[in-house]
Coordinates of C-alpha atoms in Angstrom, one line a residue:
X1 CA -33.4 -64.5 -20.6
X2 CA -29.6 -64.3 -21.2
X3 CA -27.3 -61.4 -20.7
X4 CA -24.2 -60.4 -22.6
X5 CA -20.9 -60.0 -20.9
X6 CA -19.9 -56.6 -19.4
X7 CA -22.5 -54.9 -17.4
X8 CA -22.6 -51.3 -18.7
X9 CA -23.8 -50.1 -15.3
X10 CA -20.5 -51.1 -13.7
X11 CA -18.5 -48.6 -15.8
X12 CA -17.8 -45.1 -14.4
X13 CA -20.0 -42.5 -16.1
X14 CA -18.1 -40.3 -18.5
X15 CA -18.0 -36.6 -17.5
X16 CA -20.2 -34.4 -19.5
X17 CA -18.9 -32.2 -22.2
X18 CA -19.3 -29.1 -20.0
X19 CA -17.4 -30.8 -17.2
X20 CA -14.6 -31.8 -19.5
X21 CA -14.4 -28.2 -20.8
X22 CA -14.1 -26.9 -17.2
X23 CA -11.3 -29.3 -16.5
X24 CA -9.4 -28.1 -19.5
X25 CA -9.9 -24.5 -18.5
X26 CA -8.9 -25.3 -14.9
X27 CA -5.7 -26.8 -16.1
X28 CA -4.9 -23.8 -18.3
X29 CA -5.7 -21.4 -15.5
X30 CA -3.5 -23.5 -13.1
X31 CA -0.6 -23.4 -15.5
X32 CA -1.0 -19.6 -15.8
X33 CA -0.8 -19.1 -12.1
X34 CA 1.9 -21.7 -11.5
X35 CA 4.4 -19.9 -13.7
X36 CA 4.7 -16.7 -11.6
X37 CA 4.4 -18.7 -8.4
X38 CA 7.4 -20.9 -9.4
X39 CA 9.4 -17.8 -10.4
X40 CA 8.7 -16.1 -7.1
X41 CA 9.8 -19.2 -5.3
X42 CA 13.2 -19.4 -7.1
X43 CA 13.7 -15.7 -7.6
X44 CA 13.8 -16.0 -11.4
X45 CA 12.9 -12.5 -12.8
X46 CA 14.1 -12.5 -16.4
X47 CA 12.4 -10.4 -19.0
X48 CA 8.7 -9.6 -18.4
X49 CA 8.6 -11.8 -15.3
X50 CA 10.0 -9.0 -13.2
X51 CA 6.8 -7.0 -14.1
X52 CA 4.6 -10.0 -13.5
X53 CA 6.1 -10.6 -10.0
X54 CA 5.1 -7.0 -9.1
X55 CA 1.5 -8.2 -9.4
X56 CA 1.7 -11.2 -7.1
X57 CA -1.2 -10.1 -4.9
X58 CA -3.4 -10.2 -7.9
X59 CA -2.0 -13.7 -8.8
X60 CA -3.2 -14.7 -5.4
X61 CA -6.7 -13.7 -6.4
X62 CA -6.3 -15.4 -9.7
X63 CA -5.4 -18.6 -7.9
X64 CA -9.0 -19.0 -6.9
X65 CA -10.0 -19.5 -10.6
X66 CA -8.5 -22.9 -11.2
X67 CA -9.5 -24.1 -7.8
X68 CA -13.2 -23.2 -8.4
X69 CA -13.2 -24.7 -11.9
X70 CA -11.5 -27.9 -10.7
X71 CA -14.1 -28.3 -7.9
X72 CA -17.0 -27.7 -10.3
X73 CA -15.6 -30.3 -12.7
X74 CA -14.8 -32.7 -9.9
X75 CA -11.2 -33.1 -11.0
X76 CA -9.9 -33.9 -7.6
X77 CA -6.2 -34.0 -8.5
X78 CA -6.6 -30.5 -10.0
X79 CA -8.4 -29.4 -6.9
X80 CA -5.4 -30.6 -4.8
X81 CA -2.8 -28.9 -7.0
X82 CA -4.8 -25.7 -7.2
X83 CA -5.4 -25.6 -3.4
X84 CA -1.7 -26.1 -2.8
X85 CA -0.7 -23.2 -5.0
X86 CA -3.5 -21.0 -3.6
X87 CA -2.3 -21.7 -0.1
X88 CA 1.3 -20.8 -1.0
X89 CA 0.1 -17.5 -2.5
X90 CA -2.0 -16.7 0.6
X91 CA 1.0 -17.5 2.9
X92 CA 2.9 -14.7 1.1
X93 CA 0.1 -12.2 1.5
X94 CA -1.1 -12.9 5.0
X95 CA 1.8 -11.2 6.9
X96 CA 0.6 -7.9 5.4
X97 CA -2.5 -8.2 7.5
X98 CA -0.9 -9.1 10.8
X99 CA 0.2 -6.1 12.8
X100 CA 3.2 -6.1 15.2
X101 CA 2.6 -5.0 18.7
X102 CA 3.3 -1.3 19.2
X103 CA 4.3 0.7 22.3
X104 CA 1.2 1.8 24.1
X105 CA 2.5 5.3 24.6
X106 CA 5.1 7.6 23.2
X107 CA 5.7 10.1 20.5
X108 CA 4.6 9.8 16.8
X109 CA 6.6 10.3 13.7
X110 CA 4.8 10.6 10.3
X111 CA 6.9 10.0 7.2
X112 CA 5.8 10.4 3.6
X113 CA 7.3 9.4 0.3
X114 CA 6.2 11.1 -3.0
X115 CA 7.5 10.5 -6.5
X116 CA 7.2 14.0 -8.1
X117 CA 7.1 12.5 -11.7
X118 CA 9.6 14.5 -13.6
X119 CA 8.8 17.4 -11.2
X120 CA 5.2 17.6 -12.5
X121 CA 3.5 16.9 -9.2
X122 CA 1.2 19.7 -8.0
X123 CA 3.3 21.6 -5.4
X124 CA 0.2 22.9 -3.7
X125 CA -1.2 19.3 -3.4
X126 CA 2.1 18.1 -1.9
X127 CA 2.0 20.9 0.7
X128 CA -1.6 20.2 1.5
X129 CA -0.8 16.5 2.1
X130 CA 2.1 17.4 4.4
X131 CA -0.1 19.9 6.3
X132 CA -3.2 17.7 6.7
X133 CA -1.2 14.6 7.5
X134 CA 1.1 16.3 10.0
X135 CA 4.0 14.9 8.1
X136 CA 7.3 15.2 9.9
X137 CA 9.7 13.9 7.2
X138 CA 9.2 14.0 3.5
X139 CA 11.2 11.9 1.0
X140 CA 10.7 13.0 -2.6
X141 CA 12.0 11.5 -5.8
X142 CA 12.3 12.9 -9.3
X143 CA 12.9 16.3 -7.7
X144 CA 13.8 19.0 -10.3
X145 CA 14.9 22.5 -9.7
X146 CA 11.5 23.7 -10.9
X147 CA 9.5 21.6 -8.4
X148 CA 11.8 22.8 -5.5
X149 CA 11.0 26.4 -6.4
X150 CA 7.3 25.6 -6.6
X151 CA 7.3 23.8 -3.3
X152 CA 9.0 26.8 -1.6
X153 CA 6.4 29.1 -3.1
X154 CA 3.6 26.8 -1.9
X155 CA 4.9 27.0 1.7
X156 CA 6.6 23.7 2.2
X157 CA 9.5 25.3 4.1
X158 CA 7.1 26.8 6.6
X159 CA 6.0 23.3 7.6
X160 CA 9.3 21.4 7.0
X161 CA 12.0 24.0 7.4
X162 CA 15.0 21.6 7.4
X163 CA 16.1 20.0 4.1
X164 CA 18.7 18.3 2.1
X165 CA 18.0 18.4 -1.6
X166 CA 19.8 17.1 -4.7
X167 CA 17.6 18.5 -7.5
X168 CA 18.4 17.5 -11.0
X169 CA 16.5 17.7 -14.3
X170 CA 14.5 14.5 -15.2
X171 CA 14.2 11.6 -12.8
X172 CA 17.5 11.5 -10.9
X173 CA 16.9 14.2 -8.3
X174 CA 16.0 13.3 -4.7
X175 CA 15.2 15.4 -1.7
X176 CA 14.4 15.2 2.0
X177 CA 12.5 17.8 4.1
X178 CA 12.0 17.6 7.9
X179 CA 10.1 19.3 10.7
X180 CA 13.0 18.8 13.1
X181 CA 16.7 19.6 12.5
X182 CA 18.7 17.3 10.3
X183 CA 22.2 16.4 11.3
X184 CA 25.0 15.0 9.1
X185 CA 22.9 15.7 6.1
X186 CA 24.4 14.9 2.7
X187 CA 23.5 14.2 -0.9
X188 CA 25.3 11.0 -1.9
X189 CA 27.4 11.2 -5.0
X190 CA 27.7 8.6 -7.7
X191 CA 24.1 7.6 -7.7
X192 CA 23.2 9.1 -11.1
X193 CA 23.2 6.1 -13.4
X194 CA 23.2 2.3 -13.5
X195 CA 26.8 2.2 -14.7
X196 CA 28.1 4.5 -11.9
X197 CA 30.3 3.4 -9.1
X198 CA 27.4 2.9 -6.7
X199 CA 24.8 1.7 -9.2
X200 CA 21.8 3.8 -8.3
X201 CA 19.6 5.3 -11.0
X202 CA 19.1 8.5 -8.9
X203 CA 20.8 10.6 -6.3
X204 CA 20.2 9.6 -2.7
X205 CA 19.9 11.8 0.4
X206 CA 21.0 10.9 3.9
X207 CA 20.6 12.6 7.2
X208 CA 20.0 11.9 10.9
X209 CA 17.0 12.9 13.0
X210 CA 16.4 12.6 16.7
X211 CA 13.8 9.9 17.7
X212 CA 13.2 9.4 21.4
X213 CA 16.6 10.7 22.1
X214 CA 18.3 8.4 19.7
X215 CA 19.9 9.4 16.4
X216 CA 18.2 7.6 13.5
X217 CA 19.7 7.8 10.0
X218 CA 17.1 8.5 7.3
X219 CA 18.0 7.5 3.7
X220 CA 15.9 8.7 0.8
X221 CA 16.3 6.4 -2.2
X222 CA 15.1 5.9 -5.8
X223 CA 16.7 2.8 -7.4
X224 CA 16.3 2.1 -11.1
X225 CA 13.2 0.4 -12.5
X226 CA 13.2 -2.9 -14.4
X227 CA 12.8 -2.7 -18.1
X228 CA 10.5 -4.9 -20.0
X229 CA 13.3 -7.1 -21.1
X230 CA 16.6 -5.5 -20.0
X231 CA 17.2 -5.3 -16.3
X232 CA 20.8 -4.2 -16.3
X233 CA 20.2 -0.9 -14.5
X234 CA 17.7 -2.4 -12.1
X235 CA 20.0 -5.3 -11.2
X236 CA 23.0 -3.0 -10.6
X237 CA 20.9 -0.5 -8.7
X238 CA 19.3 -3.0 -6.4
X239 CA 22.6 -4.9 -5.8
X240 CA 24.2 -1.7 -4.8
X241 CA 21.3 -0.7 -2.5
X242 CA 21.4 -4.1 -0.8
X243 CA 25.1 -3.9 -0.2
X244 CA 24.9 -0.4 1.1
X245 CA 22.1 -1.3 3.6
X246 CA 24.0 -4.4 4.7
X247 CA 27.1 -2.3 5.5
X248 CA 25.1 0.3 7.5
X249 CA 25.3 0.2 11.3
X250 CA 23.0 1.8 13.8
X251 CA 19.3 2.8 13.6
X252 CA 18.1 3.5 10.1
X253 CA 15.0 4.3 8.1
X254 CA 14.9 3.9 4.3
X255 CA 12.1 5.7 2.4
X256 CA 11.4 6.1 -1.2
X257 CA 10.3 4.7 -4.6
X258 CA 12.1 1.3 -4.5
X259 CA 10.8 0.2 -7.9
X260 CA 10.4 -3.3 -6.3
X261 CA 7.7 -5.1 -4.4
X262 CA 8.0 -7.4 -1.5
X263 CA 7.8 -10.3 -4.0
X264 CA 11.0 -9.4 -5.8
X265 CA 14.2 -11.1 -4.8
X266 CA 16.2 -7.9 -4.0
X267 CA 13.5 -6.7 -1.6
X268 CA 13.4 -10.0 0.2
X269 CA 17.2 -9.7 0.4
X270 CA 16.8 -6.4 2.1
X271 CA 14.3 -7.8 4.6
X272 CA 16.7 -10.7 5.3
X273 CA 19.1 -8.1 6.6
X274 CA 16.6 -7.2 9.3
X275 CA 14.8 -4.3 7.6
X276 CA 11.0 -4.3 8.3
X277 CA 8.5 -2.9 5.8
X278 CA 6.0 -0.5 7.3
X279 CA 3.1 -2.3 5.6
X280 CA 4.1 -5.5 7.3
X281 CA 4.7 -3.9 10.6
X282 CA 1.4 -2.1 10.7
X283 CA -0.7 -4.9 9.3
X284 CA -1.9 -2.4 6.7
X285 CA -2.6 -5.0 4.0
X286 CA -1.8 -4.6 0.3
X287 CA -1.3 -0.9 -0.5
X288 CA -0.5 -0.4 -4.2
X289 CA 1.0 3.0 -5.2
X290 CA 1.8 2.7 -8.9
X291 CA 0.7 3.5 -11.5
X292 CA -1.7 6.3 -10.4
X293 CA -3.9 8.0 -13.0
X294 CA -3.1 5.6 -15.8
X295 CA -6.0 3.2 -15.2
X296 CA -8.8 2.5 -12.8
X297 CA -6.4 2.1 -9.8
X298 CA -2.8 1.5 -8.8
X299 CA -1.7 -2.2 -9.0
X300 CA 1.8 -2.5 -7.6
X301 CA 3.2 -1.6 -4.2
X302 CA 6.7 -0.2 -5.1
X303 CA 7.0 2.7 -2.6
X304 CA 8.2 1.7 0.9
X305 CA 9.4 2.8 4.3
X306 CA 11.6 0.4 6.1
X307 CA 13.4 0.5 9.5
X308 CA 16.1 -1.5 11.2
X309 CA 17.3 -1.2 14.8
X310 CA 15.2 2.0 15.2
X311 CA 12.9 2.9 18.1
X312 CA 10.0 3.0 15.7
X313 CA 6.9 0.8 15.1
X314 CA 4.6 1.5 12.1
X315 CA 1.0 1.7 13.2
X316 CA -0.7 3.2 10.2
X317 CA 0.1 3.1 6.5
X318 CA -2.1 4.8 3.9
X319 CA -1.7 6.0 0.3
X320 CA -3.1 9.2 -1.2
X321 CA -3.3 10.6 -4.7
X322 CA -1.3 13.7 -5.6
X323 CA -2.4 15.6 -8.6
X324 CA 0.2 15.4 -11.4
X325 CA 2.1 12.4 -9.9
X326 CA 1.9 8.9 -11.3
X327 CA 2.5 7.4 -7.9
X328 CA 0.2 7.6 -4.9
X329 CA 2.0 9.2 -1.9
X330 CA 2.9 6.7 0.8
X331 CA 2.2 8.1 4.3
X332 CA 3.4 6.1 7.4
X333 CA 2.8 6.9 11.0
X334 CA 5.3 5.5 13.5
X335 CA 5.2 5.4 17.2
X336 CA 8.2 5.6 19.4
X337 CA 8.5 4.6 23.1

């Protein structure tokens, strides 16, 4: 018997139609993940990308999709590319789950930040949170004259009798309340719009408190939020905040609605100045705070507490809903030596 040239059994088998489809889907999913990852790497935040980068922890979860599809379809080059991107995403998230060592003994300081949402937050709920959480310092944003009056009626001043408040209609008011005396307290001027001298979208409040015998500046802030396409106010606001924090000397805590996440360029600029986010310090993991009450759950961690050169180490970070507010309250417990 004779044979014809070219043994068909020597050729590599063609992948099945299902496997080819999975390879195509894997490539599409990989491309979708690679775009925000590349933008995060280079700090490119134009247009809607600024919103997408606020969701990077979810992109990390999504990075598993092309990896799984590539493995199932046996597209090994896609497996390698997907694994590399997934590993990079994981490396950005892992620090949130590794706590710094904290002093074994010492006093505690509990700090909370609440966006009052045009002053519509339930004042009684705010006071209950302060009372049940033994909050020592409260930073509040979008503080209106009406919510200040409601907070007083609800008994906030009985718990936190010292305050510095710059209440204004709308979203630009900011306030700070404290259990212990505030020194050098002041409402900072020029922070009322993105075209103002200082660039903030809202007023800021600054004061000093005593922590373990040391004066620590507390700065309550509320920079502008990015628009869907126009980031003029956000860019100016964050640039001004970074410059302000860079110029500060001495122990400081910065608390508020930053309208940025740890994956945004400006927030990383702040961290590069030596400021440490409480979630990182406490190993608290991903703790989203916004938007609350608009969907199944909050998806972006834009409320923060940071310290630099202060005798404070965050040991617990939690978020709690406040009726009427579209942010979850951020509550941070620090220990001091």
